[in-house]
Amino acid sequence: MAKDDKLILGGREFTSRFILGSGKYNPELINAAVEHAGTQMITLAVRRANSKGDGNIIEHIPKGVTLLPNTSGARNAEEAVRIARLARELGCGDFVKIEVIHDSKYLLPDNYETIKATEILAKEGFLVMPYMYPDLNAARALKDAGAVSVMPLAAPIGSNKGLATKEFIQILVDEIDLPIIVDAGIGRPSQACEAMEMGAAAIMANTAIATAGDIPAMAGAFKAAIEAGRAAYLSGLGRVVQRGAVASSPLTGFLEE
Amino acid sequence: MEKRTNHMEYMPGMEIIESDIADKVIAAMESYDYTQYKASDVLRALSKESLYPEDFAALLSPAAEPFLEKMAARAREETRKHFGNAVYLFTPIYISNYCENYCIYCGFNCKNKIKRAKLDFEAIEREMAAIAKTGLEEILILTGESRKMSDVKYIGEACRIAHKYFKNVGIEVYPMNTDEYAYLHECGADFVTVFQETYNSDKYEKLHLAGHKRVFPYRINAQERAIRGGMRGVAFAALLGLDDFRKDAFATGMHAYLIQRKYPHAEISFSCPRLRPIVNNDKINPKDVHERQLLQIMCAYRIFMPFAGMTISTRERAEFRDHVIGLAATKISAGVSTGIGEHSNDEAQGDDQFEIADGRNVDEVFARIREMGLQPVMNDYVLV
């Protein structure tokens, strides 16, 4: 793969295209993600960040890994903004993943409130990465509001159902000039690979690895799958770009005659 | 004997809200005939990805008992999917055991001759500080149900003190009006637990002989008032063993289900208490709700509402508790005293509500959770 193939988020460069999610955290998972999946960005639920004992995730995150604090627990834009500011006070850096969830059953994101929060936080200098339901209009609004990426869900969070929203994610990949990071629902490496082949810029996963029988091995499998998908995308699969000269033009050749 | 009041009639000062949830819960419970379910109904329910009330009814029926292992496997799968390895720790703190109710199964009932006490704010602070030292970050404040001895202002002040020491503050006190819940929310509480005890109103009437708790409809609508008052989460429970436990468990699940549908943002959780012996009556027991039945109920709740929290009480023995965390339960109490003032004193100032069966301290429970391959979590909450 091209050496200069970097993921750029808010002007920062990453060589890894795997982001570790935060729902089902434990120290073993973090070590596996960093060592075996090469992850350079780990999300962090602010609501867990200031906890003592095993719950304090910050203590387990190695230096050099970028923190992506999330606003889980927010039910509307206002709460998301407050949690994001709290993350900044806790020294979590400028990135923030907006999660606004107003549904305790499916945990589906509220795009409307997410756009409002993105607008406010981008103005305050946050590098905003919104978790969203893959809707083209909402994605455009998020871009206009100053998001540095868009994070559409592949399937309900924790469901391991794979690319249930595939067609709509493809539309975002094709239409939105921001890195599209597929978040939630990716249950196996093959699904991560497929999303990368489609042109996703990165994959975020958690449950799939956290609940695997062999966590380090699964982390390694995800790394390989994401790299394979990326290489396939760059090599031209899935998009008709620069395929080289066509030998003949049976249908339109007459125009040259 | 004094004349008993109409338990379906509101007392002065009790807020009446427009809601059809109570009626729907009672109707569902009354039409629930658990003898009509067959093994095939249970297996069909277990084969579904997302369950309807009818499936939940099958899982609670006697027909499901032979499939308890299958139910446990499905429950564990759902728990892992929604909560991963996390097991949340908390402890209850009893700040007053004065009570105006006469509930014949409860140690705090106003006719029971026990040592009564109410902590002043200084003592509450001392207790909170002592509990916080154990490492806990979540607390559940309980009182006996006396509006006179533990009024809303008193409970509010206790919430403010708790908020200094704990990230997460819940209350399990008498049901109150929406504006009172809003006040306690302002004071730092965000979760409300109300046990309905039994959803059979005739039985309820016979068990709650006097006091404001007698008013059945006011209690059943408490969760809804709490959510309207701004609380983030509400917990539901029937005290298993008081009446027909299958019907009560079905009603509890339906109550939670209907509230979640009406208030999709509300965080839902279940408690699964069984009757326990009390001071001056060691004969009280959970009757036909043996551990097997209790586990069946817990698994049914989990499979029906996989995203809901579930607390396992110290009413159960340590070994049972250790096995149900990660399987169906997501939250476990530790370092528990159901008496008054025992966290910062050698001896309780006021007697216990019931006998506990698991007296382990926080470190012991914490270590055990780890041994089970699970992750003890002290806090997963931010007040916004």
XYZ file of C-alpha atoms in Angstrom:
641
model
C 0.000 0.000 0.000
C 1.187 3.513 -0.717
C 3.318 4.773 2.134
C 1.738 8.188 1.987
C -1.760 6.801 2.389
C -2.734 8.582 5.539
C -6.010 9.183 7.285
C -6.296 12.914 7.866
C -8.662 14.109 10.548
C -8.756 17.784 11.366
C -5.260 18.249 9.988
C -3.811 15.370 12.034
C -2.335 12.362 10.291
C -2.941 8.741 11.186
C -1.503 5.658 9.542
C -3.968 3.325 11.223
C -7.523 3.175 9.962
C -8.882 1.286 12.918
C -10.464 3.208 15.795
C -11.287 1.359 18.971
C -14.742 2.034 20.374
C -15.402 2.413 24.031
C -18.606 0.654 25.019
C -17.185 -2.563 26.353
C -13.851 -1.558 27.663
C -11.307 -3.481 29.519
C -7.544 -3.135 29.758
C -6.937 -6.316 27.771
C -8.968 -4.951 24.888
C -7.018 -1.702 24.808
C -3.676 -3.498 24.812
C -4.853 -5.828 22.057
C -6.110 -2.944 19.935
C -2.851 -1.042 20.243
C -0.462 -3.961 19.920
C -2.288 -6.230 17.509
C -4.515 -3.871 15.556
C -2.118 -0.901 15.554
C -4.869 1.469 16.570
C -3.844 5.111 17.047
C -7.180 6.445 18.218
C -9.330 5.196 21.061
C -12.674 6.562 22.068
C -13.315 7.355 25.663
C -16.682 7.781 27.308
C -16.407 10.910 29.401
C -18.887 9.407 31.818
C -16.373 6.657 32.536
C -13.275 8.864 32.348
C -13.337 10.291 35.819
C -13.957 7.048 37.586
C -11.601 5.399 40.019
C -10.408 1.804 39.992
C -10.715 -0.366 36.914
C -13.223 1.982 35.412
C -10.661 4.688 34.784
C -9.859 4.140 31.164
C -7.408 7.030 30.853
C -4.858 5.139 32.928
C -4.906 2.262 30.470
C -4.416 4.268 27.310
C -0.805 4.241 26.130
C 1.019 7.450 25.268
C 0.958 8.301 21.593
C -2.604 7.123 21.183
C -5.048 9.922 20.387
C -8.060 10.119 22.640
C -11.464 10.538 21.099
C -13.746 11.441 24.000
C -17.402 10.798 23.264
C -20.527 12.379 24.608
C -22.390 9.171 25.410
C -25.081 9.866 27.950
C -26.177 13.015 26.110
C -29.854 13.036 25.198
C -29.819 16.342 23.324
C -27.424 18.889 21.802
C -27.127 20.908 24.968
C -26.031 17.900 27.019
C -23.561 16.846 24.314
C -22.005 20.303 24.374
C -21.677 20.185 28.151
C -20.045 16.757 28.100
C -17.644 17.834 25.339
C -16.553 20.836 27.382
C -16.069 18.570 30.384
C -13.829 16.346 28.235
C -11.702 19.356 27.370
C -11.435 20.275 31.063
C -10.312 16.715 31.801
C -7.471 17.186 29.330
C -8.765 14.864 26.637
C -7.616 17.097 23.750
C -9.569 18.699 20.907
C -11.219 15.725 19.298
C -14.743 14.885 20.278
C -17.119 12.256 19.017
C -20.662 13.513 19.267
C -23.181 10.937 20.341
C -26.683 12.148 21.038
C -29.023 9.325 21.861
C -32.627 9.727 22.790
C -33.584 6.094 22.643
C -32.620 3.611 25.314
C -33.661 0.550 23.319
C -31.785 0.760 20.024
C -29.375 3.540 20.954
C -29.891 5.149 17.562
C -28.347 8.603 17.173
C -30.503 11.709 16.841
C -29.182 13.411 13.696
C -31.015 16.665 14.272
C -29.577 17.256 17.742
C -26.186 15.993 16.548
C -26.053 18.690 13.872
C -26.866 21.368 16.450
C -24.130 20.149 18.795
C -21.611 19.903 15.953
C -22.237 23.489 14.967
C -21.635 24.804 18.483
C -18.573 22.681 19.217
C -16.862 23.242 15.859
C -17.095 26.977 16.518
C -15.400 26.404 19.871
C -12.467 24.782 18.118
C -13.287 21.146 18.711
C -12.436 18.620 16.016
C -15.900 17.157 15.785
C -16.579 13.613 14.650
C -20.326 13.021 14.760
C -21.902 9.589 15.096
C -24.951 9.580 12.874
C -27.623 7.657 11.077
C -26.476 7.543 7.421
C -28.668 10.192 5.873
C -27.246 12.270 3.046
C -28.942 15.512 4.024
C -27.811 15.201 7.603
C -24.268 14.385 6.485
C -24.192 17.519 4.332
C -25.461 19.587 7.233
C -22.774 18.097 9.484
C -20.095 19.008 6.957
C -21.462 22.548 6.738
C -21.527 22.706 10.531
C -17.782 22.045 10.604
C -17.405 18.311 11.254
C -13.971 16.831 10.440
C -15.462 13.456 9.564
C -18.814 11.752 9.521
C -19.408 8.505 11.380
C -22.419 6.657 10.008
C -23.628 3.534 11.742
C -23.526 0.242 9.877
C -26.142 -1.367 12.114
C -27.526 -0.797 15.624
C -24.680 -0.494 18.099
C -23.521 -3.732 19.666
C -25.596 -5.779 17.232
C -22.685 -7.239 15.253
C -24.999 -7.188 12.254
C -22.563 -5.852 9.723
C -23.307 -3.415 6.942
C -27.066 -3.208 7.256
C -26.991 0.377 5.924
C -24.516 -0.381 3.150
C -26.304 1.435 0.297
C -26.614 4.613 2.295
C -23.044 4.559 3.507
C -21.962 4.215 -0.118
C -23.913 7.373 -0.931
C -22.084 9.239 1.837
C -18.737 7.945 0.607
C -19.568 9.148 -2.884
C -21.057 12.509 -1.997
C -19.443 13.841 1.148
C -15.932 15.225 0.944
C -14.966 14.193 4.443
C -13.548 10.942 5.774
C -16.474 8.555 6.268
C -15.775 6.385 9.287
C -18.057 3.417 9.662
C -19.102 3.033 13.252
C -21.283 0.530 15.085
C -22.570 -2.821 13.983
C -19.392 -4.200 12.383
C -19.346 -7.749 13.690
C -16.573 -9.447 11.719
C -13.382 -8.608 9.885
C -14.974 -9.401 6.504
C -17.537 -6.656 7.095
C -14.806 -4.189 8.014
C -13.010 -5.193 4.820
C -16.141 -4.673 2.746
C -16.708 -1.190 4.171
C -13.109 -0.254 3.384
C -13.458 -1.583 -0.178
C -16.453 0.725 -0.549
C -14.252 3.686 0.266
C -14.789 4.180 3.970
C -11.833 6.049 5.455
C -11.696 4.050 8.671
C -13.569 1.570 10.817
C -14.575 1.866 14.382
C -15.385 -1.296 16.311
C -15.597 -2.496 19.844
C -18.063 -5.273 20.619
C -16.771 -7.488 17.815
C -13.326 -7.602 19.397
C -14.363 -7.246 23.042
C -16.564 -10.336 22.862
C -14.207 -12.491 20.774
C -12.824 -15.700 22.245
C -9.239 -14.611 21.580
C -9.126 -10.833 21.807
C -5.564 -10.251 20.486
C -6.103 -12.617 17.554
C -9.361 -10.896 16.629
C -7.685 -7.492 16.878
C -5.035 -8.722 14.440
C -7.708 -10.073 12.111
C -9.418 -6.690 12.009
C -6.136 -4.956 11.204
C -5.492 -7.304 8.287
C -9.060 -6.962 7.006
C -9.022 -3.169 7.137
C -5.693 -3.007 5.317
C -6.887 -5.457 2.673
C -10.061 -3.459 2.098
C -8.130 -0.220 1.869
C -5.657 -1.710 -0.622
C -8.546 -2.999 -2.714
C -10.194 0.404 -2.707
C -6.982 2.167 -3.683
C -6.327 -0.352 -6.418
C -9.523 0.628 -8.112
C -12.154 -1.815 -6.941
C -15.581 -0.402 -6.399
C -14.978 2.816 -8.242
C -14.287 3.215 -11.923
C -11.216 5.382 -11.792
C -8.219 5.336 -14.069
C -8.630 1.870 -15.390
C -6.314 2.637 -18.275
C -6.991 2.627 -21.973
C -9.829 0.595 -23.308
C -8.865 -1.562 -26.258
C -11.842 -0.808 -28.362
C -15.140 0.984 -28.237
C -17.631 -1.309 -29.891
C -20.580 0.956 -29.295
C -19.130 4.406 -29.795
C -16.160 3.706 -32.047
C -18.178 4.844 -35.021
C -17.870 8.411 -33.789
C -14.191 8.310 -34.645
C -14.757 6.967 -38.078
C -60.036 -2.536 64.139
C -59.867 0.754 62.280
C -61.747 1.015 59.019
C -59.540 0.618 55.978
C -59.645 3.336 53.352
C -60.361 2.772 49.668
C -56.958 1.904 48.273
C -57.916 2.974 44.744
C -58.743 6.511 45.812
C -56.115 9.274 45.799
C -55.411 11.092 49.046
C -55.313 14.891 49.215
C -52.123 16.326 47.731
C -51.441 13.349 45.494
C -50.982 14.410 41.879
C -53.144 12.675 39.285
C -51.564 12.400 35.839
C -53.236 11.532 32.556
C -51.914 8.108 31.694
C -53.297 4.829 30.495
C -50.207 2.817 31.379
C -51.487 1.470 34.692
C -54.716 0.280 33.068
C -52.805 -1.419 30.284
C -50.450 -3.149 32.721
C -53.295 -4.420 34.872
C -55.301 -5.586 31.839
C -52.265 -7.466 30.487
C -51.644 -9.077 33.857
C -55.266 -10.090 34.349
C -55.452 -11.775 30.978
C -52.141 -13.579 31.474
C -52.892 -17.279 31.812
C -49.485 -18.877 32.145
C -50.896 -22.414 32.102
C -51.778 -22.168 28.428
C -48.184 -22.011 27.164
C -46.438 -25.035 25.698
C -42.827 -25.943 25.074
C -43.247 -24.901 21.456
C -44.232 -21.363 22.531
C -41.106 -21.119 24.649
C -38.873 -22.342 21.840
C -40.506 -19.985 19.370
C -39.900 -17.073 21.740
C -36.263 -18.064 22.149
C -35.777 -18.304 18.397
C -36.857 -14.701 17.876
C -34.384 -11.892 17.700
C -36.704 -9.341 19.233
C -39.454 -10.413 21.585
C -43.037 -9.267 21.911
C -45.023 -9.319 25.186
C -46.538 -12.656 24.155
C -43.037 -14.165 23.981
C -42.147 -12.710 27.366
C -45.318 -14.319 28.733
C -44.167 -17.705 27.420
C -40.718 -17.326 29.002
C -42.311 -16.675 32.400
C -44.621 -19.669 32.187
C -44.072 -23.069 33.833
C -43.561 -24.442 30.304
C -40.258 -22.561 30.184
C -38.827 -24.168 33.316
C -37.293 -27.168 31.480
C -35.552 -24.683 29.170
C -33.850 -22.660 31.874
C -30.373 -23.551 30.615
C -31.296 -22.380 27.110
C -32.787 -19.203 28.538
C -29.655 -18.573 30.580
C -27.483 -18.966 27.474
C -29.592 -16.474 25.546
C -29.675 -14.109 28.520
C -25.907 -14.199 28.852
C -25.507 -13.517 25.148
C -27.797 -10.471 25.391
C -26.084 -9.197 28.522
C -22.685 -9.415 26.840
C -23.986 -7.744 23.708
C -25.421 -4.801 25.586
C -23.150 -4.469 28.614
C -19.966 -6.335 27.666
C -18.058 -7.469 30.729
C -19.080 -4.522 32.864
C -20.678 -5.084 36.255
C -21.704 -1.957 38.132
C -21.259 -1.607 41.884
C -23.289 0.467 44.313
C -24.584 0.447 47.849
C -27.845 1.537 49.426
C -27.798 3.956 52.339
C -30.738 4.030 54.731
C -31.014 7.485 56.292
C -34.295 7.064 58.188
C -36.502 4.133 59.100
C -39.562 6.019 60.299
C -42.591 4.890 58.400
C -46.276 5.795 58.312
C -47.317 2.721 56.410
C -48.495 -0.590 57.711
C -47.167 -3.120 55.226
C -47.280 -6.428 56.984
C -44.165 -7.935 55.350
C -41.803 -4.990 55.930
C -39.523 -4.519 58.928
C -40.049 -0.748 58.867
C -43.867 -0.932 59.114
C -45.276 1.517 61.630
C -46.724 -1.200 63.892
C -43.449 -3.108 64.138
C -41.648 -2.365 67.411
C -38.152 -1.620 66.176
C -35.499 0.886 67.063
C -36.294 3.963 64.968
C -33.737 6.515 63.867
C -33.237 9.339 61.440
C -29.790 10.615 60.566
C -29.169 14.344 60.818
C -27.182 16.009 58.018
C -23.925 15.700 59.888
C -24.467 11.975 60.346
C -25.475 11.605 56.698
C -22.247 13.305 55.672
C -20.268 10.985 57.952
C -21.960 7.937 56.475
C -21.439 9.133 52.888
C -17.771 9.835 53.554
C -17.317 6.375 55.069
C -18.978 4.717 52.083
C -17.022 6.800 49.560
C -13.809 5.585 51.199
C -14.623 2.054 50.064
C -14.240 3.246 46.468
C -17.911 3.217 45.520
C -19.115 5.998 43.236
C -22.796 5.189 43.078
C -25.251 5.432 45.929
C -28.932 4.704 46.409
C -30.605 6.735 49.153
C -33.437 5.009 50.999
C -35.855 6.050 53.680
C -38.836 4.532 55.359
C -41.978 6.079 53.924
C -42.694 8.956 56.259
C -43.404 12.331 54.742
C -43.357 13.727 58.268
C -40.004 12.380 59.451
C -38.247 12.393 56.090
C -39.822 15.151 54.033
C -38.825 16.060 50.480
C -36.515 18.863 51.658
C -34.694 16.443 53.963
C -34.258 13.908 51.162
C -33.147 16.711 48.825
C -30.467 17.793 51.270
C -29.313 14.184 51.536
C -29.039 14.116 47.723
C -26.924 17.278 47.756
C -24.588 15.763 50.334
C -24.452 12.504 48.374
C -23.593 14.397 45.225
C -20.421 15.691 46.892
C -19.175 12.144 47.445
C -20.697 10.149 44.587
C -20.961 10.484 40.812
C -24.288 8.752 40.623
C -27.144 9.324 43.061
C -30.413 7.384 43.054
C -33.361 7.431 45.403
C -35.704 4.765 46.644
C -38.196 6.647 48.773
C -41.964 7.133 48.909
C -43.651 8.038 45.598
C -44.046 11.761 45.133
C -45.412 14.387 42.764
C -43.700 15.497 39.549
C -42.527 18.820 40.982
C -41.009 17.025 43.972
C -39.105 14.670 41.668
C -37.957 17.739 39.725
C -36.690 19.228 42.987
C -34.744 16.078 43.897
C -33.341 16.021 40.362
C -32.073 19.553 40.931
C -30.483 18.308 44.154
C -28.449 15.775 42.166
C -30.564 12.622 42.007
C -31.115 11.159 38.544
C -32.525 7.672 39.137
C -35.705 6.617 40.891
C -36.603 3.147 42.087
C -40.118 2.305 43.173
C -41.132 -1.232 44.007
C -44.787 -1.811 43.209
C -44.599 -4.803 45.586
C -47.550 -6.527 43.881
C -49.541 -5.503 40.818
C -52.592 -7.383 42.070
C -54.569 -4.527 43.569
C -56.786 -6.795 45.709
C -53.737 -8.394 47.271
C -52.066 -5.010 47.527
C -54.992 -3.778 49.578
C -54.648 -6.670 52.024
C -50.905 -6.170 52.506
C -50.825 -2.381 52.863
C -53.254 -1.785 55.654
C -52.630 1.870 56.378
C -50.715 4.931 55.247
C -50.297 6.734 51.926
C -48.713 3.642 50.421
C -52.176 2.101 50.425
C -53.041 4.173 47.376
C -52.322 1.720 44.582
C -52.698 3.990 41.520
C -50.471 6.726 42.967
C -47.674 4.230 43.407
C -47.998 2.605 40.004
C -47.697 5.981 38.257
C -44.596 7.015 40.209
C -42.081 6.141 37.481
C -43.945 8.224 34.967
C -44.023 11.231 37.284
C -40.306 10.770 37.964
C -39.490 10.845 34.240
C -41.688 13.900 33.751
C -39.815 15.474 36.662
C -36.584 15.088 34.668
C -35.112 11.896 36.065
C -32.889 9.997 33.644
C -33.775 6.500 34.739
C -36.417 4.541 36.578
C -36.412 1.076 38.088
C -39.259 -1.386 38.438
C -39.865 -4.305 40.750
C -42.424 -6.583 42.251
C -41.539 -8.065 45.622
C -41.600 -11.689 44.584
C -43.458 -14.003 46.913
C -46.178 -11.574 47.954
C -48.623 -12.839 45.355
C -48.590 -14.964 42.207
C -45.010 -14.345 41.188
C -45.485 -15.151 37.496
C -48.243 -12.599 37.143
C -46.304 -10.037 39.142
C -43.168 -10.549 37.051
C -45.216 -10.285 33.862
C -46.794 -7.043 35.073
C -43.379 -5.645 36.067
C -42.009 -6.354 32.592
C -45.073 -4.881 30.900
C -44.884 -1.796 33.080
C -41.257 -1.208 32.073
C -42.007 -2.031 28.433
C -44.881 0.453 28.178
C -42.954 3.208 29.942
C -40.014 2.727 27.564
C -42.304 2.929 24.547
C -43.855 6.127 25.822
C -40.570 7.667 27.017
C -37.936 6.147 24.708
C -35.085 8.137 26.258
C -35.694 6.875 29.782
C -33.175 4.389 31.120
C -34.993 1.327 32.366
C -33.931 -1.132 34.983
C -35.301 -3.998 37.001
C -34.820 -5.157 40.536
C -35.714 -8.707 41.454
C -36.327 -8.788 45.214
C -37.770 -11.807 47.012
C -39.393 -11.691 50.435
C -36.979 -11.899 53.363
C -37.307 -12.400 57.136
C -37.641 -9.139 59.127
C -37.073 -8.025 62.721
C -39.821 -9.630 64.866
C -40.847 -12.026 62.109
C -38.304 -14.574 60.959
C -41.016 -16.673 59.329
C -41.359 -14.491 56.260
C -39.973 -16.251 53.202
C -40.288 -16.116 49.426
C -42.682 -19.098 49.365
C -42.802 -20.680 45.908
C -40.198 -18.381 44.375
C -37.159 -20.608 44.671
C -33.831 -19.680 43.145
C -34.756 -21.549 39.973
C -37.870 -19.426 39.536
C -35.997 -16.254 40.388
C -33.422 -17.040 37.724
C -36.191 -17.767 35.221
C -37.693 -14.346 35.905
C -34.329 -12.599 35.591
C -33.570 -14.335 32.292
C -37.052 -13.517 30.977
C -36.589 -9.816 31.823
C -33.181 -9.831 30.142
C -34.322 -11.542 26.942
C -37.459 -9.387 26.686
C -35.690 -6.081 27.339
C -32.011 -6.798 26.644
C -30.952 -3.177 27.064
C -32.398 -2.762 30.569
C -30.239 -2.638 33.686
C -30.830 -5.274 36.354
C -29.862 -5.183 40.005
C -29.265 -8.200 42.200
C -30.048 -7.640 45.854
C -28.236 -8.764 49.011
C -31.454 -10.588 49.805
C -29.797 -13.379 47.816
C -26.837 -15.472 48.920
C -23.380 -14.616 47.625
C -23.058 -17.612 45.349
C -26.337 -16.952 43.576
C -25.411 -13.297 43.102
C -21.985 -14.146 41.721
C -23.515 -16.447 39.137
C -26.194 -14.103 37.890
C -23.923 -11.127 37.231
C -22.821 -11.198 33.640
C -25.639 -13.627 32.964
C -28.637 -11.381 33.503
C -27.837 -8.914 36.278
C -25.696 -5.870 35.516
C -25.496 -4.249 38.916
C -24.630 -5.610 42.332
C -24.631 -3.997 45.766
C -21.718 -4.407 48.147
C -20.917 -3.401 51.711
C -24.617 -3.357 52.479
C -26.388 -2.416 55.689
C -30.160 -2.027 55.731
C -30.034 -0.438 59.187
C -29.523 3.236 59.981
C -26.070 4.724 60.532
C -24.069 1.528 60.368
C -21.487 2.648 57.809
C -19.773 5.049 60.181
C -20.643 3.378 63.508
C -20.050 -0.094 64.834
C -23.661 -0.421 65.719
C -26.724 0.698 63.800
C -28.731 3.513 65.350
C -31.901 2.143 63.803
C -32.985 -1.413 63.001
C -32.782 -3.130 59.606
C -35.489 -3.271 56.939
C -34.778 -6.934 56.235
C -32.072 -9.527 56.789
C -29.382 -9.559 54.154
C -27.876 -12.815 52.874
C -24.622 -11.455 51.462
C -22.568 -9.404 53.878
C -19.421 -9.045 51.762
C -17.689 -5.699 51.632
C -16.810 -3.739 48.499
C -13.289 -5.157 48.154
C -14.561 -8.704 48.401
C -17.265 -8.212 45.796
C -14.857 -6.264 43.561
C -12.314 -9.091 43.686
C -14.950 -11.724 43.052
C -16.234 -9.915 39.944
C -12.703 -9.929 38.562
C -12.268 -13.597 39.379
C -15.383 -14.281 37.339
C -13.656 -12.702 34.331
C -15.887 -9.647 34.502
C -14.995 -6.016 34.997
C -16.134 -4.141 38.101
C -17.202 -0.604 37.156
C -17.788 2.064 39.782
C -19.304 4.657 37.508
C -20.634 5.018 33.998
C -22.571 8.197 34.347
C -22.178 11.911 33.987
C -24.652 14.411 35.398
C -25.641 16.862 32.670
